[in-house]
């Protein structure tokens, strides 16, 4: 007779008493013959064996194992149905040197949480997932699971699972094995002691992978559910061994532990005082002079044109320059599909007083880069306002005697300096010439801030100057009477 | 730091990083995508985590995990994505996890459109998920407030161990205004209850399950008491020219800005009109509304939804004063001119019915 040791001790990382229920605190809440108790013990032994009890966080699911935290004396987080991989993802990313275990059943992982497990696996999250597959919904009382074998009668497949109606049992290991990122995928069974001994080794390996800092590991455990299957524990084990294993092949589906490299450690975080610089704050800004009480200015500007004409950028230059000039400013774009095709417009306000509404419904400056914009926004222009239109002449029927209207072929002027896309900045120059909106220097500084490429900056400075020149050539008197403050 | 011209959505991210947030879990959606984009840039540079989740469902549950680990973390979305997150809101509140969610509202229902609306009011302010919980809701009306209220949202979330929402519309998210950012704050040590994978935190549990009715009742009462405390302590409101107002306009977010222009114009036309702008939508400024009802003869709610805010104003007033209502939806914003015309008509009607004897 061989010598062997009988062990009746609990793993250290189990609690001494299970407080799940007020009575019978020496035993679990699981039914006699249920696989969860075995899997819990194998997991606990792996945690003990690796000496990681103090570093381990267990994410328990919705299902029979929702109360995992009554047994495991480790950090515990209970997750919403199916979401354990998402919860575990953030735990692991937040605490990269901790051991994060997601424990899930077949409904949790294979049905409602399919997206979460696939994507956590695909990102190669460096977590360990224990997937207990018993082919049935236990906690809710025996409904079909995604892993229920064909033909099996359940509470929701009273005629037996029919592939035409319910599809086929979902093979999670095989599914995840189609992904590049997982390091370790293996299916084990609890069909007899030999299988259980094998499962112990695999579970330990899946945990060890994480201790080594390797990527995603998952162990699928074919597990008995005698109560719902309406079998005695022995018969249930036979069912696992013979019928479940016939549908779900026991074995390894991915083992890259020999070649996988640990995830690199995150670089050290920056110092606190470096943060503003990282966020692009507070560097290189000039002190701004508050504008005086007397300079009551209220520019309400609407810029409009086709998408791609630089409408939003022109508005942004105005706002940036206005801020530099000491005004209160706001910039509000039309956004979304309009940015990608069709028309584009934005609302810009420069005011010597705090801005109430950033929406400009009655502009006193309209910059119309195309004809539809002129038609659309001209009626709203306030009497006495100014309109700059990108064209040779104001189109027929668009005349208004109570506003100053200037038509100049801005795009053609931009063409002359070789870049038709700079038409928006030619308009900017014209506007600056026609009004005392901001100083040239402030507009140039704004361009400098917004235009990263030196080449484009030079072109824009040139375009702005051409705009001023062309505006000077117009015969209209230049006066600020058209604009006033409130 | 000087004021920086900043887009609303980016202001949220920068303020979050400065407030010590180091986890962002999100899924893109217009008009909130710039938040995820800016977070993808700045969170890793600040030594934090950015994960683009596979869905809003996953994003909110990542937030649950990040918050359980005790760090300041956030997500952002808009209408349809927020709907998907509602289960997670409920779990976060049930498990008492502090975190921040930004909702940049767009047009609904269904796919609706991506233009600004305020139709998420009910699902955010009333708690769109299951069970007896609330979220703390802050409603910025400017890019400066996008930053300031994001910081406040993190502080309130922690103080009450509850999710806090920055509820803005597409306009506030997309527009640019000058912002002065707060000084950076260090990342705080995780709170005592957090699950951090240490010996000391080993007995900590983050969970929302209480199987026994007595235990769950106790838990729900505890949450209820927190919300009552928030109602006593955290209400924030801006009252604009309300001291002598006969008619008080009520609006939040971009509408609050438009209504300021309306107030100025109405006063030039001889109407004593003021603005009450709730900054906290939950807790709702009930006392502030009631206080104004002592002088004001009528209230007029203006919103970019079909009466969701109006219902709360009515509840606050309990019939003390009539509540007029004007709304635009579908991505349209009310212009100051059209609201002024509405106010004028209502003012005239009030004069005729002699509600305004001194008008």
Tab-separated table of N, CA, C and O in Angstrom, chain A residues 271-315:
chain	number	residue	atom	x	y	z
A	271	UNK	N	6.225	64.629	-11.779
A	271	UNK	CA	6.082	65.390	-10.539
A	271	UNK	C	4.856	66.290	-10.643
A	271	UNK	O	4.466	66.703	-11.728
A	272	UNK	N	4.324	66.619	-9.488
A	272	UNK	CA	3.099	67.418	-9.445
A	272	UNK	C	3.270	68.735	-10.207
A	272	UNK	O	2.395	69.145	-10.961
A	273	UNK	N	4.425	69.357	-10.016
A	273	UNK	CA	4.608	70.676	-10.634
A	273	UNK	C	4.775	70.576	-12.150
A	273	UNK	O	4.725	71.587	-12.838
A	274	UNK	N	4.981	69.356	-12.648
A	274	UNK	CA	5.105	69.193	-14.101
A	274	UNK	C	3.741	69.098	-14.786
A	274	UNK	O	3.647	69.215	-16.006
A	275	UNK	N	2.695	68.839	-13.989
A	275	UNK	CA	1.385	68.577	-14.588
A	275	UNK	C	0.849	69.727	-15.452
A	275	UNK	O	0.378	69.480	-16.560
A	276	UNK	N	0.890	70.980	-14.963
A	276	UNK	CA	0.361	72.052	-15.819
A	276	UNK	C	1.044	72.092	-17.187
A	276	UNK	O	0.385	72.273	-18.206
A	277	UNK	N	2.351	71.892	-17.204
A	277	UNK	CA	3.065	71.874	-18.471
A	277	UNK	C	2.597	70.728	-19.360
A	277	UNK	O	2.372	70.900	-20.560
A	278	UNK	N	2.412	69.555	-18.771
A	278	UNK	CA	1.927	68.391	-19.524
A	278	UNK	C	0.558	68.672	-20.120
A	278	UNK	O	0.243	68.271	-21.239
A	279	UNK	N	-0.262	69.404	-19.374
A	279	UNK	CA	-1.611	69.704	-19.843
A	279	UNK	C	-1.649	70.927	-20.756
A	279	UNK	O	-2.718	71.371	-21.170
A	280	UNK	N	-0.464	71.468	-21.057
A	280	UNK	CA	-0.421	72.625	-21.947
A	280	UNK	C	-0.929	73.896	-21.305
A	280	UNK	O	-1.471	74.769	-21.982
A	281	UNK	N	-0.783	73.990	-20.002
A	281	UNK	CA	-1.301	75.154	-19.285
A	281	UNK	C	-0.159	76.045	-18.827
A	281	UNK	O	0.892	75.561	-18.420
A	282	UNK	N	-0.392	77.329	-18.899
A	282	UNK	CA	0.466	78.296	-18.226
A	282	UNK	C	1.856	78.445	-18.798
A	282	UNK	O	2.725	78.956	-18.126
A	283	UNK	N	2.074	77.993	-20.042
A	283	UNK	CA	3.405	78.220	-20.589
A	283	UNK	C	3.339	79.190	-21.768
A	283	UNK	O	2.545	79.035	-22.672
A	284	UNK	N	4.169	80.174	-21.712
A	284	UNK	CA	4.326	81.085	-22.840
A	284	UNK	C	3.214	82.095	-23.021
A	284	UNK	O	3.128	82.754	-24.045
A	285	UNK	N	2.336	82.211	-22.046
A	285	UNK	CA	1.264	83.177	-22.202
A	285	UNK	C	1.711	84.547	-21.742
A	285	UNK	O	2.361	84.694	-20.720
A	286	UNK	N	1.296	85.506	-22.494
A	286	UNK	CA	1.612	86.870	-22.087
A	286	UNK	C	0.561	87.337	-21.088
A	286	UNK	O	-0.587	86.917	-21.142
A	287	UNK	N	0.992	88.232	-20.220
A	287	UNK	CA	0.012	88.827	-19.311
A	287	UNK	C	-0.970	89.664	-20.109
A	287	UNK	O	-0.586	90.377	-21.022
A	288	UNK	N	-2.188	89.534	-19.756
A	288	UNK	CA	-3.197	90.268	-20.515
A	288	UNK	C	-3.664	91.463	-19.722
A	288	UNK	O	-3.825	91.406	-18.508
A	289	UNK	N	-3.879	92.534	-20.443
A	289	UNK	CA	-4.349	93.737	-19.783
A	289	UNK	C	-5.871	93.696	-19.737
A	289	UNK	O	-6.512	93.442	-20.751
A	290	UNK	N	-6.440	93.925	-18.589
A	290	UNK	CA	-7.892	94.010	-18.550
A	290	UNK	C	-8.334	95.228	-19.345
A	290	UNK	O	-7.683	96.282	-19.283
A	291	UNK	N	-9.384	95.079	-20.119
A	291	UNK	CA	-9.778	96.225	-20.922
A	291	UNK	C	-10.500	97.244	-20.044
A	291	UNK	O	-11.176	96.910	-19.080
A	292	UNK	N	-10.320	98.481	-20.390
A	292	UNK	CA	-10.850	99.573	-19.570
A	292	UNK	C	-12.363	99.647	-19.619
A	292	UNK	O	-12.998	99.136	-20.536
A	293	UNK	N	-12.917	100.287	-18.638
A	293	UNK	CA	-14.366	100.446	-18.549
A	293	UNK	C	-14.921	101.202	-19.748
A	293	UNK	O	-16.043	100.994	-20.167
A	294	UNK	N	-14.073	102.102	-20.292
A	294	UNK	CA	-14.581	102.976	-21.353
A	294	UNK	C	-14.714	102.256	-22.681
A	294	UNK	O	-15.557	102.603	-23.495
A	295	UNK	N	-13.873	101.246	-22.893
A	295	UNK	CA	-13.899	100.601	-24.203
A	295	UNK	C	-15.024	99.569	-24.253
A	295	UNK	O	-14.797	98.380	-24.274
A	296	UNK	N	-16.234	100.061	-24.250
A	296	UNK	CA	-17.376	99.149	-24.256
A	296	UNK	C	-17.534	98.535	-25.635
A	296	UNK	O	-17.974	99.187	-26.576
A	297	UNK	N	-17.125	97.318	-25.745
A	297	UNK	CA	-17.098	96.640	-27.040
A	297	UNK	C	-17.926	95.378	-26.949
A	297	UNK	O	-17.909	94.698	-25.924
A	298	UNK	N	-18.673	95.088	-27.976
A	298	UNK	CA	-19.446	93.848	-28.003
A	298	UNK	C	-19.538	93.336	-29.433
A	298	UNK	O	-20.470	93.647	-30.155
A	299	UNK	N	-18.526	92.595	-29.831
A	299	UNK	CA	-18.539	91.991	-31.165
A	299	UNK	C	-19.275	90.663	-31.091
A	299	UNK	O	-18.919	89.784	-30.297
A	300	UNK	N	-20.307	90.566	-31.904
A	300	UNK	CA	-21.032	89.297	-32.018
A	300	UNK	C	-20.839	88.808	-33.449
A	300	UNK	O	-21.409	89.363	-34.383
A	301	UNK	N	-19.997	87.817	-33.587
A	301	UNK	CA	-19.494	87.437	-34.916
A	301	UNK	C	-20.048	86.079	-35.318
A	301	UNK	O	-20.073	85.140	-34.514
A	302	UNK	N	-20.472	85.980	-36.541
A	302	UNK	CA	-20.849	84.690	-37.090
A	302	UNK	C	-19.942	84.422	-38.289
A	302	UNK	O	-19.848	85.255	-39.188
A	303	UNK	N	-19.272	83.299	-38.290
A	303	UNK	CA	-18.429	82.892	-39.413
A	303	UNK	C	-19.079	81.672	-40.034
A	303	UNK	O	-19.445	80.732	-39.317
A	304	UNK	N	-19.250	81.675	-41.350
A	304	UNK	CA	-19.947	80.545	-41.976
A	304	UNK	C	-19.401	80.283	-43.366
A	304	UNK	O	-18.960	81.200	-44.069
A	305	UNK	N	-19.424	79.013	-43.746
A	305	UNK	CA	-18.969	78.640	-45.087
A	305	UNK	C	-19.117	77.149	-45.294
A	305	UNK	O	-19.879	76.491	-44.579
A	306	UNK	N	-18.387	76.638	-46.279
A	306	UNK	CA	-18.377	75.193	-46.477
A	306	UNK	C	-17.428	74.554	-45.469
A	306	UNK	O	-16.480	75.202	-45.021
A	307	UNK	N	-17.691	73.280	-45.147
A	307	UNK	CA	-16.721	72.521	-44.369
A	307	UNK	C	-15.409	72.484	-45.148
A	307	UNK	O	-15.420	72.338	-46.366
A	308	UNK	N	-14.290	72.661	-44.471
A	308	UNK	CA	-13.001	72.639	-45.149
A	308	UNK	C	-12.477	74.010	-45.512
A	308	UNK	O	-11.338	74.161	-45.939
A	309	UNK	N	-13.311	75.063	-45.354
A	309	UNK	CA	-12.851	76.422	-45.666
A	309	UNK	C	-12.142	77.090	-44.484
A	309	UNK	O	-11.746	78.237	-44.582
A	310	UNK	N	-12.046	76.366	-43.396
A	310	UNK	CA	-11.348	76.948	-42.238
A	310	UNK	C	-12.213	77.890	-41.434
A	310	UNK	O	-11.705	78.813	-40.777
A	311	UNK	N	-13.504	77.650	-41.470
A	311	UNK	CA	-14.467	78.509	-40.765
A	311	UNK	C	-14.225	78.479	-39.258
A	311	UNK	O	-14.125	79.517	-38.604
A	312	UNK	N	-14.113	77.262	-38.718
A	312	UNK	CA	-13.962	77.134	-37.266
A	312	UNK	C	-12.611	77.699	-36.817
A	312	UNK	O	-12.501	78.336	-35.777
A	313	UNK	N	-11.609	77.464	-37.657
A	313	UNK	CA	-10.265	77.941	-37.321
A	313	UNK	C	-10.250	79.467	-37.303
A	313	UNK	O	-9.661	80.086	-36.401
A	314	UNK	N	-10.895	80.081	-38.285
A	314	UNK	CA	-10.960	81.539	-38.319
A	314	UNK	C	-11.619	82.068	-37.044
A	314	UNK	O	-11.126	83.028	-36.429
A	315	UNK	N	-12.682	81.430	-36.650
A	315	UNK	CA	-13.355	81.836	-35.416
A	315	UNK	C	-12.441	81.692	-34.215
A	315	UNK	O	-12.412	82.546	-33.321
